[in-house]
């Protein structure tokens, strides 16, 4: 019986010692797992930050591309608008100048026609004046001077 009890005691002590080692090993395993979990979380956080930085960088590049596209589009619109406005202003200026030139030409033509008309009238007057003067002199001698004088005043 002592032998049995002694063996049982040794077995119990061994069992406790094994249990203590198991508990110690379990504790060390949990600590390693916790450390590993902490490292994984730190690594995941770092990767997420890097990914986020990359995404932000890509986003900024996309925004830059979009901004440059928008800038060039707006620049094209402004240049087109400026060209259209300049073309419209040039047309208006040309039309205004054409009207001005037309008015000047009309005025010059009118002056020329009037000058021609005056020239022809004065030429007719020069040819008529001697005739009228002779007629006046003739009529003056015969007593009809007043009526002819009135006609000469009208011609002049």
PDB file of N, CA and C in Angstrom, residues 26-81:
ATOM      1  N   UNK A  26       1.337  27.331 -21.828  1.00  0.00           N
ATOM      2  CA  UNK A  26       0.112  27.990 -22.312  1.00  0.00           C
ATOM      3  C   UNK A  26       0.219  29.499 -22.136  1.00  0.00           C
ATOM      4  N   UNK A  27       0.748  29.907 -20.992  1.00  0.00           N
ATOM      5  CA  UNK A  27       0.899  31.350 -20.706  1.00  0.00           C
ATOM      6  C   UNK A  27       1.891  31.963 -21.685  1.00  0.00           C
ATOM      7  N   UNK A  28       3.005  31.301 -21.918  1.00  0.00           N
ATOM      8  CA  UNK A  28       4.019  31.801 -22.857  1.00  0.00           C
ATOM      9  C   UNK A  28       3.449  31.860 -24.287  1.00  0.00           C
ATOM     10  N   UNK A  29       2.660  30.813 -24.619  1.00  0.00           N
ATOM     11  CA  UNK A  29       2.043  30.798 -25.944  1.00  0.00           C
ATOM     12  C   UNK A  29       1.093  31.988 -26.103  1.00  0.00           C
ATOM     13  N   UNK A  30       0.239  32.253 -25.091  1.00  0.00           N
ATOM     14  CA  UNK A  30      -0.681  33.396 -25.144  1.00  0.00           C
ATOM     15  C   UNK A  30       0.079  34.720 -25.225  1.00  0.00           C
ATOM     16  N   UNK A  31       1.191  34.804 -24.487  1.00  0.00           N
ATOM     17  CA  UNK A  31       1.989  36.029 -24.524  1.00  0.00           C
ATOM     18  C   UNK A  31       2.603  36.219 -25.914  1.00  0.00           C
ATOM     19  N   UNK A  32       3.148  35.123 -26.470  1.00  0.00           N
ATOM     20  CA  UNK A  32       3.704  35.201 -27.830  1.00  0.00           C
ATOM     21  C   UNK A  32       2.614  35.561 -28.837  1.00  0.00           C
ATOM     22  N   UNK A  33       1.423  34.934 -28.663  1.00  0.00           N
ATOM     23  CA  UNK A  33       0.307  35.250 -29.559  1.00  0.00           C
ATOM     24  C   UNK A  33      -0.100  36.715 -29.434  1.00  0.00           C
ATOM     25  N   UNK A  34      -0.130  37.204 -28.194  1.00  0.00           N
ATOM     26  CA  UNK A  34      -0.487  38.616 -27.974  1.00  0.00           C
ATOM     27  C   UNK A  34       0.565  39.528 -28.612  1.00  0.00           C
ATOM     28  N   UNK A  35       1.844  39.170 -28.422  1.00  0.00           N
ATOM     29  CA  UNK A  35       2.910  39.975 -29.040  1.00  0.00           C
ATOM     30  C   UNK A  35       2.791  39.923 -30.562  1.00  0.00           C
ATOM     31  N   UNK A  36       2.559  38.703 -31.078  1.00  0.00           N
ATOM     32  CA  UNK A  36       2.419  38.536 -32.523  1.00  0.00           C
ATOM     33  C   UNK A  36       1.188  39.293 -33.037  1.00  0.00           C
ATOM     34  N   UNK A  37       0.127  39.209 -32.274  1.00  0.00           N
ATOM     35  CA  UNK A  37      -1.084  39.936 -32.646  1.00  0.00           C
ATOM     36  C   UNK A  37      -0.822  41.438 -32.646  1.00  0.00           C
ATOM     37  N   UNK A  38      -0.108  41.918 -31.665  1.00  0.00           N
ATOM     38  CA  UNK A  38       0.265  43.343 -31.614  1.00  0.00           C
ATOM     39  C   UNK A  38       1.117  43.724 -32.814  1.00  0.00           C
ATOM     40  N   UNK A  39       2.105  42.858 -33.125  1.00  0.00           N
ATOM     41  CA  UNK A  39       2.963  43.136 -34.293  1.00  0.00           C
ATOM     42  C   UNK A  39       2.138  43.121 -35.581  1.00  0.00           C
ATOM     43  N   UNK A  40       1.198  42.135 -35.667  1.00  0.00           N
ATOM     44  CA  UNK A  40       0.345  42.073 -36.859  1.00  0.00           C
ATOM     45  C   UNK A  40      -0.517  43.328 -36.987  1.00  0.00           C
ATOM     46  N   UNK A  41      -1.057  43.754 -35.835  1.00  0.00           N
ATOM     47  CA  UNK A  41      -1.881  44.976 -35.870  1.00  0.00           C
ATOM     48  C   UNK A  41      -1.055  46.182 -36.293  1.00  0.00           C
ATOM     49  N   UNK A  42       0.160  46.270 -35.749  1.00  0.00           N
ATOM     50  CA  UNK A  42       1.048  47.374 -36.125  1.00  0.00           C
ATOM     51  C   UNK A  42       1.376  47.285 -37.622  1.00  0.00           C
ATOM     52  N   UNK A  43       1.676  46.075 -38.088  1.00  0.00           N
ATOM     53  CA  UNK A  43       1.995  45.874 -39.505  1.00  0.00           C
ATOM     54  C   UNK A  43       0.775  46.209 -40.386  1.00  0.00           C
ATOM     55  N   UNK A  44      -0.392  45.726 -39.966  1.00  0.00           N
ATOM     56  CA  UNK A  44      -1.614  46.040 -40.727  1.00  0.00           C
ATOM     57  C   UNK A  44      -1.887  47.546 -40.756  1.00  0.00           C
ATOM     58  N   UNK A  45      -1.685  48.173 -39.613  1.00  0.00           N
ATOM     59  CA  UNK A  45      -1.892  49.629 -39.527  1.00  0.00           C
ATOM     60  C   UNK A  45      -0.904  50.339 -40.456  1.00  0.00           C
ATOM     61  N   UNK A  46       0.364  49.881 -40.423  1.00  0.00           N
ATOM     62  CA  UNK A  46       1.382  50.484 -41.292  1.00  0.00           C
ATOM     63  C   UNK A  46       1.018  50.276 -42.764  1.00  0.00           C
ATOM     64  N   UNK A  47       0.586  49.072 -43.124  1.00  0.00           N
ATOM     65  CA  UNK A  47       0.184  48.795 -44.510  1.00  0.00           C
ATOM     66  C   UNK A  47      -1.018  49.652 -44.922  1.00  0.00           C
ATOM     67  N   UNK A  48      -1.978  49.755 -44.000  1.00  0.00           N
ATOM     68  CA  UNK A  48      -3.140  50.589 -44.302  1.00  0.00           C
ATOM     69  C   UNK A  48      -2.727  52.039 -44.519  1.00  0.00           C
ATOM     70  N   UNK A  49      -1.823  52.513 -43.657  1.00  0.00           N
ATOM     71  CA  UNK A  49      -1.335  53.887 -43.812  1.00  0.00           C
ATOM     72  C   UNK A  49      -0.617  54.059 -45.144  1.00  0.00           C
ATOM     73  N   UNK A  50       0.238  53.062 -45.490  1.00  0.00           N
ATOM     74  CA  UNK A  50       0.942  53.133 -46.771  1.00  0.00           C
ATOM     75  C   UNK A  50      -0.042  53.096 -47.935  1.00  0.00           C
ATOM     76  N   UNK A  51      -1.012  52.158 -47.829  1.00  0.00           N
ATOM     77  CA  UNK A  51      -2.032  52.073 -48.882  1.00  0.00           C
ATOM     78  C   UNK A  51      -2.816  53.377 -48.989  1.00  0.00           C
ATOM     79  N   UNK A  52      -3.146  53.919 -47.831  1.00  0.00           N
ATOM     80  CA  UNK A  52      -3.891  55.182 -47.817  1.00  0.00           C
ATOM     81  C   UNK A  52      -3.051  56.296 -48.432  1.00  0.00           C
ATOM     82  N   UNK A  53      -1.750  56.313 -48.066  1.00  0.00           N
ATOM     83  CA  UNK A  53      -0.861  57.318 -48.651  1.00  0.00           C
ATOM     84  C   UNK A  53      -0.764  57.133 -50.164  1.00  0.00           C
ATOM     85  N   UNK A  54      -0.686  55.861 -50.598  1.00  0.00           N
ATOM     86  CA  UNK A  54      -0.639  55.592 -52.031  1.00  0.00           C
ATOM     87  C   UNK A  54      -1.941  56.025 -52.691  1.00  0.00           C
ATOM     88  N   UNK A  55      -3.064  55.684 -52.034  1.00  0.00           N
ATOM     89  CA  UNK A  55      -4.364  56.075 -52.588  1.00  0.00           C
ATOM     90  C   UNK A  55      -4.503  57.594 -52.625  1.00  0.00           C
ATOM     91  N   UNK A  56      -4.043  58.249 -51.562  1.00  0.00           N
ATOM     92  CA  UNK A  56      -4.080  59.708 -51.533  1.00  0.00           C
ATOM     93  C   UNK A  56      -3.186  60.268 -52.635  1.00  0.00           C
ATOM     94  N   UNK A  57      -1.996  59.669 -52.797  1.00  0.00           N
ATOM     95  CA  UNK A  57      -1.090  60.105 -53.866  1.00  0.00           C
ATOM     96  C   UNK A  57      -1.713  59.912 -55.232  1.00  0.00           C
ATOM     97  N   UNK A  58      -2.315  58.738 -55.431  1.00  0.00           N
ATOM     98  CA  UNK A  58      -2.991  58.465 -56.699  1.00  0.00           C
ATOM     99  C   UNK A  58      -4.160  59.437 -56.871  1.00  0.00           C
ATOM    100  N   UNK A  59      -4.902  59.652 -55.787  1.00  0.00           N
ATOM    101  CA  UNK A  59      -6.029  60.581 -55.837  1.00  0.00           C
ATOM    102  C   UNK A  59      -5.547  61.977 -56.202  1.00  0.00           C
ATOM    103  N   UNK A  60      -4.455  62.420 -55.590  1.00  0.00           N
ATOM    104  CA  UNK A  60      -3.907  63.734 -55.922  1.00  0.00           C
ATOM    105  C   UNK A  60      -3.470  63.789 -57.381  1.00  0.00           C
ATOM    106  N   UNK A  61      -2.867  62.694 -57.859  1.00  0.00           N
ATOM    107  CA  UNK A  61      -2.467  62.657 -59.269  1.00  0.00           C
ATOM    108  C   UNK A  61      -3.689  62.722 -60.176  1.00  0.00           C
ATOM    109  N   UNK A  62      -4.725  61.978 -59.821  1.00  0.00           N
ATOM    110  CA  UNK A  62      -5.962  62.015 -60.606  1.00  0.00           C
ATOM    111  C   UNK A  62      -6.564  63.412 -60.570  1.00  0.00           C
ATOM    112  N   UNK A  63      -6.572  64.024 -59.380  1.00  0.00           N
ATOM    113  CA  UNK A  63      -7.102  65.384 -59.249  1.00  0.00           C
ATOM    114  C   UNK A  63      -6.269  66.346 -60.093  1.00  0.00           C
ATOM    115  N   UNK A  64      -4.941  66.175 -60.077  1.00  0.00           N
ATOM    116  CA  UNK A  64      -4.071  67.026 -60.900  1.00  0.00           C
ATOM    117  C   UNK A  64      -4.405  66.864 -62.373  1.00  0.00           C
ATOM    118  N   UNK A  65      -4.574  65.589 -62.793  1.00  0.00           N
ATOM    119  CA  UNK A  65      -4.903  65.329 -64.197  1.00  0.00           C
ATOM    120  C   UNK A  65      -6.254  65.965 -64.531  1.00  0.00           C
ATOM    121  N   UNK A  66      -7.227  65.767 -63.651  1.00  0.00           N
ATOM    122  CA  UNK A  66      -8.541  66.360 -63.882  1.00  0.00           C
ATOM    123  C   UNK A  66      -8.443  67.881 -63.892  1.00  0.00           C
ATOM    124  N   UNK A  67      -7.663  68.425 -62.965  1.00  0.00           N
ATOM    125  CA  UNK A  67      -7.520  69.879 -62.895  1.00  0.00           C
ATOM    126  C   UNK A  67      -6.858  70.410 -64.153  1.00  0.00           C
ATOM    127  N   UNK A  68      -5.809  69.722 -64.623  1.00  0.00           N
ATOM    128  CA  UNK A  68      -5.144  70.178 -65.840  1.00  0.00           C
ATOM    129  C   UNK A  68      -6.078  70.023 -67.035  1.00  0.00           C
ATOM    130  N   UNK A  69      -6.887  68.953 -67.044  1.00  0.00           N
ATOM    131  CA  UNK A  69      -7.866  68.785 -68.116  1.00  0.00           C
ATOM    132  C   UNK A  69      -8.887  69.910 -68.076  1.00  0.00           C
ATOM    133  N   UNK A  70      -9.371  70.214 -66.896  1.00  0.00           N
ATOM    134  CA  UNK A  70     -10.339  71.308 -66.736  1.00  0.00           C
ATOM    135  C   UNK A  70      -9.694  72.624 -67.140  1.00  0.00           C
ATOM    136  N   UNK A  71      -8.448  72.843 -66.701  1.00  0.00           N
ATOM    137  CA  UNK A  71      -7.745  74.078 -67.057  1.00  0.00           C
ATOM    138  C   UNK A  71      -7.607  74.215 -68.570  1.00  0.00           C
ATOM    139  N   UNK A  72      -7.192  73.135 -69.232  1.00  0.00           N
ATOM    140  CA  UNK A  72      -7.020  73.216 -70.686  1.00  0.00           C
ATOM    141  C   UNK A  72      -8.367  73.384 -71.377  1.00  0.00           C
ATOM    142  N   UNK A  73      -9.409  72.740 -70.853  1.00  0.00           N
ATOM    143  CA  UNK A  73     -10.755  72.898 -71.423  1.00  0.00           C
ATOM    144  C   UNK A  73     -11.218  74.342 -71.287  1.00  0.00           C
ATOM    145  N   UNK A  74     -11.064  74.909 -70.095  1.00  0.00           N
ATOM    146  CA  UNK A  74     -11.465  76.301 -69.879  1.00  0.00           C
ATOM    147  C   UNK A  74     -10.618  77.250 -70.729  1.00  0.00           C
ATOM    148  N   UNK A  75      -9.332  76.940 -70.847  1.00  0.00           N
ATOM    149  CA  UNK A  75      -8.452  77.758 -71.681  1.00  0.00           C
ATOM    150  C   UNK A  75      -8.918  77.724 -73.135  1.00  0.00           C
ATOM    151  N   UNK A  76      -9.273  76.514 -73.613  1.00  0.00           N
ATOM    152  CA  UNK A  76      -9.790  76.394 -74.979  1.00  0.00           C
ATOM    153  C   UNK A  76     -11.069  77.202 -75.159  1.00  0.00           C
ATOM    154  N   UNK A  77     -11.955  77.128 -74.165  1.00  0.00           N
ATOM    155  CA  UNK A  77     -13.214  77.880 -74.245  1.00  0.00           C
ATOM    156  C   UNK A  77     -12.929  79.376 -74.265  1.00  0.00           C
ATOM    157  N   UNK A  78     -12.028  79.826 -73.392  1.00  0.00           N
ATOM    158  CA  UNK A  78     -11.706  81.255 -73.326  1.00  0.00           C
ATOM    159  C   UNK A  78     -11.071  81.719 -74.629  1.00  0.00           C
ATOM    160  N   UNK A  79     -10.111  80.923 -75.151  1.00  0.00           N
ATOM    161  CA  UNK A  79      -9.464  81.295 -76.410  1.00  0.00           C
ATOM    162  C   UNK A  79     -10.468  81.325 -77.551  1.00  0.00           C
ATOM    163  N   UNK A  80     -11.340  80.338 -77.587  1.00  0.00           N
ATOM    164  CA  UNK A  80     -12.374  80.292 -78.628  1.00  0.00           C
ATOM    165  C   UNK A  80     -13.291  81.503 -78.502  1.00  0.00           C
ATOM    166  N   UNK A  81     -13.659  81.808 -77.275  1.00  0.00           N
ATOM    167  CA  UNK A  81     -14.526  82.966 -77.027  1.00  0.00           C
ATOM    168  C   UNK A  81     -13.825  84.256 -77.441  1.00  0.00           C
TER     169      UNK A  81
END
